[in-house]
PDB file of C-alpha atoms and ligand atoms in Angstrom:
ATOM      1  CA  MET A   1      51.123 -59.199  65.960  1.00 51.00           C
ATOM      2  CA  ASP A   2      53.030 -60.074  62.869  1.00 54.00           C
ATOM      3  CA  VAL A   3      56.646 -59.028  63.128  1.00 53.00           C
ATOM      4  CA  LYS A   4      58.478 -59.188  59.884  1.00 54.00           C
ATOM      5  CA  PRO A   5      62.108 -60.169  60.091  1.00 53.00           C
ATOM      6  CA  VAL A   6      64.334 -57.241  59.414  1.00 52.00           C
ATOM      7  CA  THR A   7      66.526 -57.958  56.441  1.00 51.00           C
ATOM      8  CA  GLU A   8      69.925 -56.536  56.900  1.00 53.00           C
ATOM      9  CA  ILE A   9      71.083 -54.707  53.859  1.00 53.00           C
ATOM     10  CA  LYS A  10      74.792 -55.213  53.511  1.00 56.00           C
ATOM     11  CA  THR A  11      76.491 -52.396  51.692  1.00 57.00           C
ATOM     12  CA  LYS A  12      79.714 -53.206  49.966  1.00 55.00           C
ATOM     13  CA  PRO A  13      81.949 -50.442  48.631  1.00 55.00           C
ATOM     14  CA  VAL A  14      81.304 -50.488  44.923  1.00 50.00           C
ATOM     15  CA  PRO A  15      84.336 -49.662  42.800  1.00 50.00           C
ATOM     16  CA  THR A  16      83.646 -46.616  40.698  1.00 55.00           C
ATOM     17  CA  LEU A  17      85.757 -47.997  37.856  1.00 61.00           C
ATOM     18  CA  PRO A  18      85.781 -51.431  36.211  1.00 66.00           C
ATOM     19  CA  ASP A  19      88.806 -53.437  37.447  1.00 91.00           C
ATOM     20  CA  ALA A  20      89.538 -50.616  39.920  1.00 94.00           C
ATOM     21  CA  GLN A  21      92.570 -50.839  42.208  1.00 97.00           C
ATOM     22  CA  THR A  22      93.505 -48.374  44.918  1.00 97.00           C
ATOM     23  CA  VAL A  23      96.783 -46.461  44.842  1.00 98.00           C
ATOM     24  CA  THR A  24      98.672 -46.930  48.121  1.00 98.00           C
ATOM     25  CA  GLU A  25     101.915 -44.992  47.576  1.00 98.00           C
ATOM     26  CA  VAL A  26     103.462 -42.607  45.049  1.00 98.00           C
ATOM     27  CA  GLU A  27     107.091 -41.514  44.835  1.00 97.00           C
ATOM     28  CA  HIS A  28     108.467 -39.009  42.344  1.00 97.00           C
ATOM     29  CA  TYR A  29     112.133 -39.205  41.342  1.00 96.00           C
ATOM     30  CA  THR A  30     112.490 -36.497  38.716  1.00 96.00           C
ATOM     31  CA  ASP A  31     110.171 -34.386  36.592  1.00 95.00           C
ATOM     32  CA  ARG A  32     110.234 -37.346  34.145  1.00 95.00           C
ATOM     33  CA  LEU A  33     109.979 -40.394  36.422  1.00 97.00           C
ATOM     34  CA  PHE A  34     107.828 -41.736  39.253  1.00 97.00           C
ATOM     35  CA  ARG A  35     106.816 -45.016  40.838  1.00 98.00           C
ATOM     36  CA  PHE A  36     103.567 -46.008  42.489  1.00 98.00           C
ATOM     37  CA  ARG A  37     102.073 -48.959  44.310  1.00 98.00           C
ATOM     38  CA  CYS A  38      98.478 -50.142  44.296  1.00 98.00           C
ATOM     39  CA  SER A  39      96.291 -52.916  45.630  1.00 98.00           C
ATOM     40  CA  ARG A  40      96.543 -56.283  43.870  1.00 97.00           C
ATOM     41  CA  PRO A  41      93.502 -58.200  42.648  1.00 94.00           C
ATOM     42  CA  GLN A  42      93.343 -61.423  44.668  1.00 88.00           C
ATOM     43  CA  SER A  43      93.026 -63.472  41.507  1.00 89.00           C
ATOM     44  CA  LEU A  44      96.067 -61.946  39.789  1.00 95.00           C
ATOM     45  CA  ARG A  45      98.903 -64.421  39.302  1.00 96.00           C
ATOM     46  CA  PHE A  46     101.819 -63.387  37.124  1.00 97.00           C
ATOM     47  CA  ARG A  47     105.354 -64.405  36.210  1.00 97.00           C
ATOM     48  CA  SER A  48     108.137 -61.938  37.040  1.00 97.00           C
ATOM     49  CA  GLY A  49     108.833 -59.793  33.980  1.00 97.00           C
ATOM     50  CA  GLU A  50     105.276 -59.765  32.613  1.00 97.00           C
ATOM     51  CA  PHE A  51     103.164 -56.680  31.932  1.00 97.00           C
ATOM     52  CA  VAL A  52      99.501 -55.742  32.339  1.00 97.00           C
ATOM     53  CA  MET A  53      97.299 -52.992  30.925  1.00 96.00           C
ATOM     54  CA  ILE A  54      96.681 -50.194  33.397  1.00 96.00           C
ATOM     55  CA  GLY A  55      95.215 -46.723  33.111  1.00 96.00           C
ATOM     56  CA  LEU A  56      92.554 -44.216  34.007  1.00 96.00           C
ATOM     57  CA  MET A  57      89.108 -43.310  32.763  1.00 92.00           C
ATOM     58  CA  GLY A  58      89.455 -40.925  29.841  1.00 88.00           C
ATOM     59  CA  ASP A  59      87.506 -37.686  29.475  1.00 86.00           C
ATOM     60  CA  ASN A  60      85.279 -39.446  26.941  1.00 88.00           C
ATOM     61  CA  GLY A  61      84.252 -42.038  29.538  1.00 87.00           C
ATOM     62  CA  LYS A  62      86.341 -44.772  27.949  1.00 90.00           C
ATOM     63  CA  PRO A  63      89.281 -46.400  29.735  1.00 92.00           C
ATOM     64  CA  LEU A  64      92.653 -45.068  28.621  1.00 94.00           C
ATOM     65  CA  LEU A  65      95.021 -48.013  29.021  1.00 95.00           C
ATOM     66  CA  ARG A  66      98.710 -48.660  28.354  1.00 95.00           C
ATOM     67  CA  ALA A  67     101.024 -51.630  28.830  1.00 96.00           C
ATOM     68  CA  TYR A  68     103.043 -51.444  32.053  1.00 96.00           C
ATOM     69  CA  SER A  69     105.555 -53.978  33.295  1.00 97.00           C
ATOM     70  CA  ILE A  70     104.857 -55.104  36.822  1.00 98.00           C
ATOM     71  CA  ALA A  71     107.904 -53.960  38.814  1.00 98.00           C
ATOM     72  CA  SER A  72     107.038 -55.813  42.016  1.00 97.00           C
ATOM     73  CA  PRO A  73     107.801 -59.495  42.618  1.00 95.00           C
ATOM     74  CA  SER A  74     105.062 -62.116  42.414  1.00 93.00           C
ATOM     75  CA  TRP A  75     105.168 -62.690  46.189  1.00 93.00           C
ATOM     76  CA  ASP A  76     104.354 -59.026  46.987  1.00 95.00           C
ATOM     77  CA  GLU A  77     100.806 -58.451  48.205  1.00 95.00           C
ATOM     78  CA  GLU A  78     100.680 -55.145  46.325  1.00 97.00           C
ATOM     79  CA  LEU A  79     101.711 -54.182  42.787  1.00 98.00           C
ATOM     80  CA  GLU A  80     104.372 -51.647  41.867  1.00 98.00           C
ATOM     81  CA  PHE A  81     104.805 -49.731  38.606  1.00 98.00           C
ATOM     82  CA  TYR A  82     107.562 -47.409  37.395  1.00 97.00           C
ATOM     83  CA  SER A  83     106.520 -44.769  34.906  1.00 96.00           C
ATOM     84  CA  ILE A  84     107.724 -41.984  32.720  1.00 96.00           C
ATOM     85  CA  LYS A  85     105.827 -38.660  32.704  1.00 95.00           C
ATOM     86  CA  VAL A  86     105.202 -37.279  29.250  1.00 92.00           C
ATOM     87  CA  PRO A  87     103.736 -33.746  29.403  1.00 89.00           C
ATOM     88  CA  ASP A  88     101.468 -34.337  26.384  1.00 91.00           C
ATOM     89  CA  GLY A  89     101.115 -38.101  26.874  1.00 92.00           C
ATOM     90  CA  PRO A  90      97.433 -39.060  26.824  1.00 92.00           C
ATOM     91  CA  LEU A  91      97.794 -41.274  29.913  1.00 94.00           C
ATOM     92  CA  THR A  92     100.932 -40.210  31.767  1.00 94.00           C
ATOM     93  CA  SER A  93     100.043 -36.496  31.722  1.00 93.00           C
ATOM     94  CA  LYS A  94      97.148 -37.537  34.006  1.00 94.00           C
ATOM     95  CA  LEU A  95      98.666 -40.563  35.730  1.00 96.00           C
ATOM     96  CA  GLN A  96     101.557 -38.498  37.108  1.00 96.00           C
ATOM     97  CA  HIS A  97      99.067 -36.668  39.372  1.00 97.00           C
ATOM     98  CA  ILE A  98      97.662 -39.762  41.127  1.00 97.00           C
ATOM     99  CA  LYS A  99      97.983 -39.943  44.909  1.00 97.00           C
ATOM    100  CA  ALA A 100      97.361 -42.514  47.622  1.00 98.00           C
ATOM    101  CA  GLY A 101      93.654 -43.347  47.809  1.00 97.00           C
ATOM    102  CA  ASP A 102      92.968 -42.709  44.108  1.00 97.00           C
ATOM    103  CA  GLU A 103      91.745 -45.489  41.852  1.00 96.00           C
ATOM    104  CA  ILE A 104      93.364 -46.784  38.694  1.00 97.00           C
ATOM    105  CA  ILE A 105      92.115 -49.363  36.213  1.00 96.00           C
ATOM    106  CA  LEU A 106      94.045 -52.629  36.000  1.00 97.00           C
ATOM    107  CA  ARG A 107      93.160 -55.418  33.588  1.00 95.00           C
ATOM    108  CA  PRO A 108      94.337 -58.567  35.369  1.00 93.00           C
ATOM    109  CA  LYS A 109      95.701 -60.375  32.293  1.00 95.00           C
ATOM    110  CA  PRO A 110      99.496 -60.533  32.551  1.00 96.00           C
ATOM    111  CA  VAL A 111     101.500 -61.328  29.383  1.00 96.00           C
ATOM    112  CA  GLY A 112     105.015 -60.861  28.049  1.00 96.00           C
ATOM    113  CA  THR A 113     108.218 -62.455  26.858  1.00 95.00           C
ATOM    114  CA  LEU A 114     110.670 -61.168  29.489  1.00 97.00           C
ATOM    115  CA  VAL A 115     110.201 -64.302  31.544  1.00 97.00           C
ATOM    116  CA  LEU A 116     112.714 -66.888  32.716  1.00 97.00           C
ATOM    117  CA  ASP A 117     110.739 -69.632  30.959  1.00 97.00           C
ATOM    118  CA  ALA A 118     111.481 -68.071  27.540  1.00 97.00           C
ATOM    119  CA  LEU A 119     115.221 -68.679  28.043  1.00 98.00           C
ATOM    120  CA  LEU A 120     117.173 -71.910  27.818  1.00 98.00           C
ATOM    121  CA  PRO A 121     119.106 -72.830  30.971  1.00 97.00           C
ATOM    122  CA  GLY A 122     122.428 -70.999  31.316  1.00 98.00           C
ATOM    123  CA  LYS A 123     125.035 -69.829  33.816  1.00 98.00           C
ATOM    124  CA  ARG A 124     124.984 -66.027  33.543  1.00 98.00           C
ATOM    125  CA  LEU A 125     121.910 -63.864  33.044  1.00 98.00           C
ATOM    126  CA  TRP A 126     122.198 -60.307  31.682  1.00 98.00           C
ATOM    127  CA  PHE A 127     119.513 -57.644  32.156  1.00 98.00           C
ATOM    128  CA  PHE A 128     119.901 -54.751  29.675  1.00 98.00           C
ATOM    129  CA  ALA A 129     117.682 -51.705  30.339  1.00 98.00           C
ATOM    130  CA  THR A 130     117.426 -48.034  29.472  1.00 97.00           C
ATOM    131  CA  GLY A 131     115.181 -45.607  31.356  1.00 96.00           C
ATOM    132  CA  THR A 132     111.928 -47.146  32.620  1.00 96.00           C
ATOM    133  CA  GLY A 133     112.945 -50.402  30.923  1.00 97.00           C
ATOM    134  CA  ILE A 134     114.325 -51.428  34.312  1.00 98.00           C
ATOM    135  CA  ALA A 135     110.758 -52.089  35.569  1.00 98.00           C
ATOM    136  CA  PRO A 136     110.464 -55.791  34.581  1.00 98.00           C
ATOM    137  CA  PHE A 137     113.938 -56.387  36.022  1.00 98.00           C
ATOM    138  CA  ALA A 138     112.860 -54.786  39.305  1.00 98.00           C
ATOM    139  CA  SER A 139     110.456 -57.721  39.468  1.00 98.00           C
ATOM    140  CA  LEU A 140     112.938 -60.357  38.253  1.00 98.00           C
ATOM    141  CA  MET A 141     115.668 -59.132  40.638  1.00 97.00           C
ATOM    142  CA  ARG A 142     113.273 -59.795  43.540  1.00 96.00           C
ATOM    143  CA  ASP A 143     112.344 -63.297  42.354  1.00 96.00           C
ATOM    144  CA  PRO A 144     114.226 -66.137  44.131  1.00 95.00           C
ATOM    145  CA  ASP A 145     113.829 -68.239  40.952  1.00 96.00           C
ATOM    146  CA  THR A 146     116.177 -65.872  39.077  1.00 97.00           C
ATOM    147  CA  PHE A 147     119.004 -66.652  41.488  1.00 97.00           C
ATOM    148  CA  GLU A 148     118.200 -70.341  41.719  1.00 96.00           C
ATOM    149  CA  ARG A 149     118.478 -70.707  37.943  1.00 97.00           C
ATOM    150  CA  TYR A 150     121.641 -68.619  37.394  1.00 98.00           C
ATOM    151  CA  GLU A 151     125.073 -68.474  39.014  1.00 97.00           C
ATOM    152  CA  GLU A 152     125.483 -64.814  38.160  1.00 97.00           C
ATOM    153  CA  VAL A 153     123.049 -62.006  37.279  1.00 98.00           C
ATOM    154  CA  ILE A 154     124.245 -58.716  35.790  1.00 98.00           C
ATOM    155  CA  MET A 155     121.987 -55.657  35.745  1.00 98.00           C
ATOM    156  CA  MET A 156     123.108 -53.045  33.198  1.00 98.00           C
ATOM    157  CA  HIS A 157     121.028 -49.857  33.313  1.00 98.00           C
ATOM    158  CA  THR A 158     121.657 -46.632  31.415  1.00 98.00           C
ATOM    159  CA  CYS A 159     119.922 -43.287  31.817  1.00 97.00           C
ATOM    160  CA  ARG A 160     120.675 -39.771  30.724  1.00 97.00           C
ATOM    161  CA  ASP A 161     121.222 -38.383  34.264  1.00 96.00           C
ATOM    162  CA  VAL A 162     122.262 -39.637  37.696  1.00 98.00           C
ATOM    163  CA  ALA A 163     118.837 -38.822  39.203  1.00 97.00           C
ATOM    164  CA  GLU A 164     117.191 -41.137  36.685  1.00 97.00           C
ATOM    165  CA  LEU A 165     119.204 -44.081  38.044  1.00 98.00           C
ATOM    166  CA  GLU A 166     117.874 -43.575  41.579  1.00 98.00           C
ATOM    167  CA  TYR A 167     114.940 -46.028  41.441  1.00 98.00           C
ATOM    168  CA  GLY A 168     117.205 -48.882  40.320  1.00 98.00           C
ATOM    169  CA  ARG A 169     120.099 -47.927  42.595  1.00 98.00           C
ATOM    170  CA  HIS A 170     117.909 -47.833  45.670  1.00 97.00           C
ATOM    171  CA  LEU A 171     116.294 -51.146  44.791  1.00 97.00           C
ATOM    172  CA  VAL A 172     119.577 -52.966  44.101  1.00 97.00           C
ATOM    173  CA  GLU A 173     121.176 -51.606  47.281  1.00 95.00           C
ATOM    174  CA  SER A 174     118.224 -52.732  49.393  1.00 95.00           C
ATOM    175  CA  LEU A 175     118.208 -56.320  48.076  1.00 96.00           C
ATOM    176  CA  PRO A 176     121.021 -57.943  50.124  1.00 90.00           C
ATOM    177  CA  ASP A 177     119.249 -56.923  53.353  1.00 89.00           C
ATOM    178  CA  ASP A 178     115.810 -57.957  52.146  1.00 90.00           C
ATOM    179  CA  PRO A 179     114.511 -60.642  54.526  1.00 88.00           C
ATOM    180  CA  LEU A 180     112.813 -62.579  51.729  1.00 89.00           C
ATOM    181  CA  ILE A 181     115.210 -62.370  48.809  1.00 93.00           C
ATOM    182  CA  GLY A 182     118.549 -61.396  50.373  1.00 92.00           C
ATOM    183  CA  GLU A 183     119.753 -64.939  51.080  1.00 91.00           C
ATOM    184  CA  PHE A 184     119.054 -66.074  47.502  1.00 92.00           C
ATOM    185  CA  ILE A 185     121.056 -63.220  46.023  1.00 93.00           C
ATOM    186  CA  GLY A 186     124.241 -63.531  48.094  1.00 87.00           C
ATOM    187  CA  ASP A 187     126.978 -62.123  45.870  1.00 91.00           C
ATOM    188  CA  LYS A 188     125.352 -63.273  42.612  1.00 95.00           C
ATOM    189  CA  LEU A 189     123.985 -59.889  41.541  1.00 96.00           C
ATOM    190  CA  LYS A 190     126.286 -57.381  39.808  1.00 97.00           C
ATOM    191  CA  TYR A 191     124.985 -53.896  39.076  1.00 98.00           C
ATOM    192  CA  TYR A 192     126.417 -51.781  36.257  1.00 98.00           C
ATOM    193  CA  PRO A 193     124.666 -48.388  36.036  1.00 98.00           C
ATOM    194  CA  THR A 194     125.847 -45.735  33.572  1.00 98.00           C
ATOM    195  CA  THR A 195     124.817 -42.257  32.478  1.00 98.00           C
ATOM    196  CA  THR A 196     125.151 -40.705  29.053  1.00 98.00           C
ATOM    197  CA  ARG A 197     124.566 -36.998  29.674  1.00 98.00           C
ATOM    198  CA  GLU A 198     125.917 -36.298  33.162  1.00 97.00           C
ATOM    199  CA  ALA A 199     129.216 -37.023  34.897  1.00 97.00           C
ATOM    200  CA  PHE A 200     129.131 -40.328  36.827  1.00 97.00           C
ATOM    201  CA  PRO A 201     131.810 -42.863  37.780  1.00 96.00           C
ATOM    202  CA  ARG A 202     130.636 -45.075  34.890  1.00 97.00           C
ATOM    203  CA  GLN A 203     129.412 -43.581  31.668  1.00 98.00           C
ATOM    204  CA  GLY A 204     128.346 -44.584  28.179  1.00 98.00           C
ATOM    205  CA  ARG A 205     125.598 -46.438  26.391  1.00 98.00           C
ATOM    206  CA  ILE A 206     125.142 -50.133  27.195  1.00 98.00           C
ATOM    207  CA  THR A 207     125.699 -50.958  23.533  1.00 98.00           C
ATOM    208  CA  ASP A 208     129.061 -49.134  23.496  1.00 98.00           C
ATOM    209  CA  ASN A 209     130.201 -50.638  26.805  1.00 98.00           C
ATOM    210  CA  LEU A 210     129.448 -54.131  25.483  1.00 98.00           C
ATOM    211  CA  ALA A 211     130.998 -53.601  22.050  1.00 97.00           C
ATOM    212  CA  SER A 212     134.186 -52.098  23.511  1.00 97.00           C
ATOM    213  CA  GLY A 213     134.408 -54.798  26.169  1.00 97.00           C
ATOM    214  CA  LYS A 214     134.566 -52.157  28.935  1.00 98.00           C
ATOM    215  CA  VAL A 215     131.859 -53.784  31.044  1.00 98.00           C
ATOM    216  CA  PHE A 216     133.596 -57.187  30.948  1.00 98.00           C
ATOM    217  CA  ALA A 217     136.867 -55.618  32.085  1.00 98.00           C
ATOM    218  CA  ASP A 218     135.244 -53.416  34.746  1.00 98.00           C
ATOM    219  CA  LEU A 219     133.455 -56.416  36.264  1.00 97.00           C
ATOM    220  CA  GLY A 220     136.529 -58.626  35.953  1.00 96.00           C
ATOM    221  CA  LEU A 221     134.594 -61.326  34.105  1.00 96.00           C
ATOM    222  CA  GLY A 222     137.523 -62.525  31.995  1.00 95.00           C
ATOM    223  CA  ILE A 223     135.420 -62.641  28.794  1.00 97.00           C
ATOM    224  CA  ASP A 224     135.231 -60.401  25.727  1.00 96.00           C
ATOM    225  CA  LYS A 225     131.689 -61.210  24.594  1.00 98.00           C
ATOM    226  CA  LEU A 226     128.597 -63.131  25.622  1.00 98.00           C
ATOM    227  CA  ASP A 227     128.773 -66.854  24.926  1.00 98.00           C
ATOM    228  CA  PRO A 228     125.598 -68.530  23.583  1.00 98.00           C
ATOM    229  CA  ALA A 229     126.541 -71.680  25.510  1.00 98.00           C
ATOM    230  CA  THR A 230     126.434 -69.989  28.918  1.00 98.00           C
ATOM    231  CA  ASP A 231     125.074 -66.412  28.690  1.00 98.00           C
ATOM    232  CA  ARG A 232     121.417 -65.387  28.530  1.00 98.00           C
ATOM    233  CA  GLY A 233     120.076 -61.885  27.900  1.00 98.00           C
ATOM    234  CA  MET A 234     116.900 -59.922  28.527  1.00 98.00           C
ATOM    235  CA  ILE A 235     116.480 -56.540  26.804  1.00 98.00           C
ATOM    236  CA  CYS A 236     114.014 -53.775  27.682  1.00 98.00           C
ATOM    237  CA  GLY A 237     114.282 -50.207  26.427  1.00 97.00           C
ATOM    238  CA  SER A 238     113.418 -47.941  23.535  1.00 94.00           C
ATOM    239  CA  LEU A 239     112.865 -49.386  20.085  1.00 94.00           C
ATOM    240  CA  ALA A 240     116.241 -48.112  18.847  1.00 96.00           C
ATOM    241  CA  PHE A 241     118.022 -49.566  21.884  1.00 97.00           C
ATOM    242  CA  ASN A 242     116.294 -52.921  21.487  1.00 97.00           C
ATOM    243  CA  LEU A 243     117.270 -53.137  17.812  1.00 97.00           C
ATOM    244  CA  ASP A 244     120.896 -52.213  18.507  1.00 98.00           C
ATOM    245  CA  MET A 245     121.053 -54.760  21.324  1.00 98.00           C
ATOM    246  CA  LYS A 246     119.555 -57.496  19.168  1.00 98.00           C
ATOM    247  CA  GLU A 247     122.224 -56.871  16.550  1.00 98.00           C
ATOM    248  CA  ILE A 248     125.015 -57.171  19.118  1.00 98.00           C
ATOM    249  CA  LEU A 249     123.654 -60.342  20.719  1.00 98.00           C
ATOM    250  CA  GLU A 250     122.848 -62.009  17.376  1.00 98.00           C
ATOM    251  CA  GLY A 251     126.368 -61.107  16.241  1.00 98.00           C
ATOM    252  CA  TRP A 252     127.653 -63.140  19.186  1.00 98.00           C
ATOM    253  CA  GLY A 253     125.458 -66.083  18.183  1.00 98.00           C
ATOM    254  CA  LEU A 254     122.558 -65.672  20.634  1.00 98.00           C
ATOM    255  CA  ASN A 255     119.057 -66.300  19.232  1.00 98.00           C
ATOM    256  CA  GLU A 256     115.798 -64.678  20.245  1.00 98.00           C
ATOM    257  CA  GLY A 257     113.515 -66.843  22.382  1.00 97.00           C
ATOM    258  CA  ALA A 258     109.810 -66.838  23.142  1.00 95.00           C
ATOM    259  CA  ASN A 259     107.470 -68.535  25.579  1.00 93.00           C
ATOM    260  CA  SER A 260     106.742 -71.222  22.991  1.00 95.00           C
ATOM    261  CA  GLU A 261     110.370 -71.616  21.952  1.00 97.00           C
ATOM    262  CA  PRO A 262     112.984 -70.726  24.582  1.00 98.00           C
ATOM    263  CA  ALA A 263     116.387 -69.568  23.294  1.00 98.00           C
ATOM    264  CA  GLU A 264     119.309 -67.374  24.409  1.00 98.00           C
ATOM    265  CA  TYR A 265     117.763 -63.906  24.690  1.00 98.00           C
ATOM    266  CA  VAL A 266     114.387 -62.152  24.863  1.00 98.00           C
ATOM    267  CA  VAL A 267     113.355 -58.568  24.192  1.00 97.00           C
ATOM    268  CA  GLU A 268     110.464 -56.232  24.942  1.00 95.00           C
ATOM    269  CA  LYS A 269     109.814 -52.554  24.322  1.00 88.00           C
ATOM    270  CA  ALA A 270     109.618 -50.396  27.443  1.00 85.00           C
ATOM    271  CA  PHE A 271     106.382 -48.515  27.804  1.00 74.00           C
ATOM    272  CA  VAL A 272     106.480 -45.110  26.137  1.00 67.00           C
ATOM    273  CA  ASP A 273     103.468 -42.820  26.066  1.00 62.00           C
TER     274      ASP A 273
HETATM  275  P1  A2P B   1     121.822 -41.030  24.920  1.00 79.21           P
HETATM  276  O1  A2P B   1     121.784 -40.002  26.003  1.00 79.21           O
HETATM  277  O2  A2P B   1     123.165 -41.205  24.318  1.00 79.21           O
HETATM  278  O3  A2P B   1     120.730 -40.848  23.890  1.00 79.21           O
HETATM  279  P2  A2P B   1     115.850 -41.855  26.801  1.00 79.21           P
HETATM  280  O4  A2P B   1     115.791 -41.070  28.085  1.00 79.21           O
HETATM  281  O5  A2P B   1     115.919 -41.015  25.569  1.00 79.21           O
HETATM  282  O6  A2P B   1     114.788 -42.924  26.733  1.00 79.21           O
HETATM  283  O7  A2P B   1     117.234 -42.652  26.828  1.00 79.21           O
HETATM  284  C1  A2P B   1     117.590 -43.440  27.921  1.00 79.21           C
HETATM  285  C2  A2P B   1     119.014 -43.875  27.776  1.00 79.21           C
HETATM  286  O8  A2P B   1     119.100 -44.772  26.673  1.00 79.21           O
HETATM  287  C3  A2P B   1     119.953 -42.719  27.465  1.00 79.21           C
HETATM  288  O9  A2P B   1     121.092 -42.862  28.288  1.00 79.21           O
HETATM  289  C4  A2P B   1     120.272 -42.892  26.001  1.00 79.21           C
HETATM  290  O10 A2P B   1     121.554 -42.458  25.625  1.00 79.21           O
HETATM  291  C5  A2P B   1     120.194 -44.394  25.844  1.00 79.21           C
HETATM  292  N1  A2P B   1     119.908 -44.789  24.464  1.00 79.21           N
HETATM  293  C6  A2P B   1     119.001 -44.274  23.628  1.00 79.21           C
HETATM  294  N2  A2P B   1     119.000 -44.892  22.429  1.00 79.21           N
HETATM  295  C7  A2P B   1     119.951 -45.852  22.519  1.00 79.21           C
HETATM  296  C8  A2P B   1     120.442 -46.845  21.622  1.00 79.21           C
HETATM  297  N3  A2P B   1     119.963 -46.959  20.362  1.00 79.21           N
HETATM  298  N4  A2P B   1     121.431 -47.653  22.048  1.00 79.21           N
HETATM  299  C9  A2P B   1     121.936 -47.530  23.297  1.00 79.21           C
HETATM  300  N5  A2P B   1     121.507 -46.639  24.194  1.00 79.21           N
HETATM  301  C10 A2P B   1     120.534 -45.792  23.820  1.00 79.21           C
END
């Protein structure tokens, strides 16, 4: 009798979305802010500080994508994102409801100028962020390369309220004990959080605290401005913030750099829906 070999049909889970990644964790901080983690495509390589397009399938069957800075370090096996929630925002009004197990779309093509390679070598690196603009720095602060290249790293972050600082505060406080990055950081990282609309030990806009020299005095740096010979800056916030920061840094003689032409500072707009 003829016995036909049985062909085993292997079933592979087929992603329901193109470039689908699975959400693994979601944490809400306020009614305006949340963070989530998702699986990472095996092929995705990125430089700390870069962003990718992520999103969900829109009601019209077309992907609804926005630029999001990757907040996790390049050595992390998952990806982390930090997002605002805009009630009428086409994407974030939906994205804020994701939960572990859901799928998001992620285009694995990282780009961006907030990368160490776009800066000339220096001694002190400044991160200037408002709101969710801290996301690329959450990646850079967990990158050993940041602390190998600079003697000192200063993270300035300003939000309206204390609760909005929580993501950054928790991250910065956890770094010295981090088994992977802790030893690189030592005492090199200085954190300068401020609020503008709620009482907090340190208050005021980053721009005002730089222009008045308050931050230099508070941190005991013994300087009254950034020096283009030694200081490097990375800016990420709203358009108005970025423009005001550029004016301050250019006034001190720092020039804007790019991947193709490294200089003294780089800037990128934080994602806003
Ligand atoms: P302020 O409360 O004085 O407007 P938002 O939540 O609107 O994105 O703002 C985040 C933080 O950025 C707030 O603390 C806000 O201060 C501050 N901010 C907004 N615009 C500027 C700017 N042009 N320069 C400096 N800080 C700014």
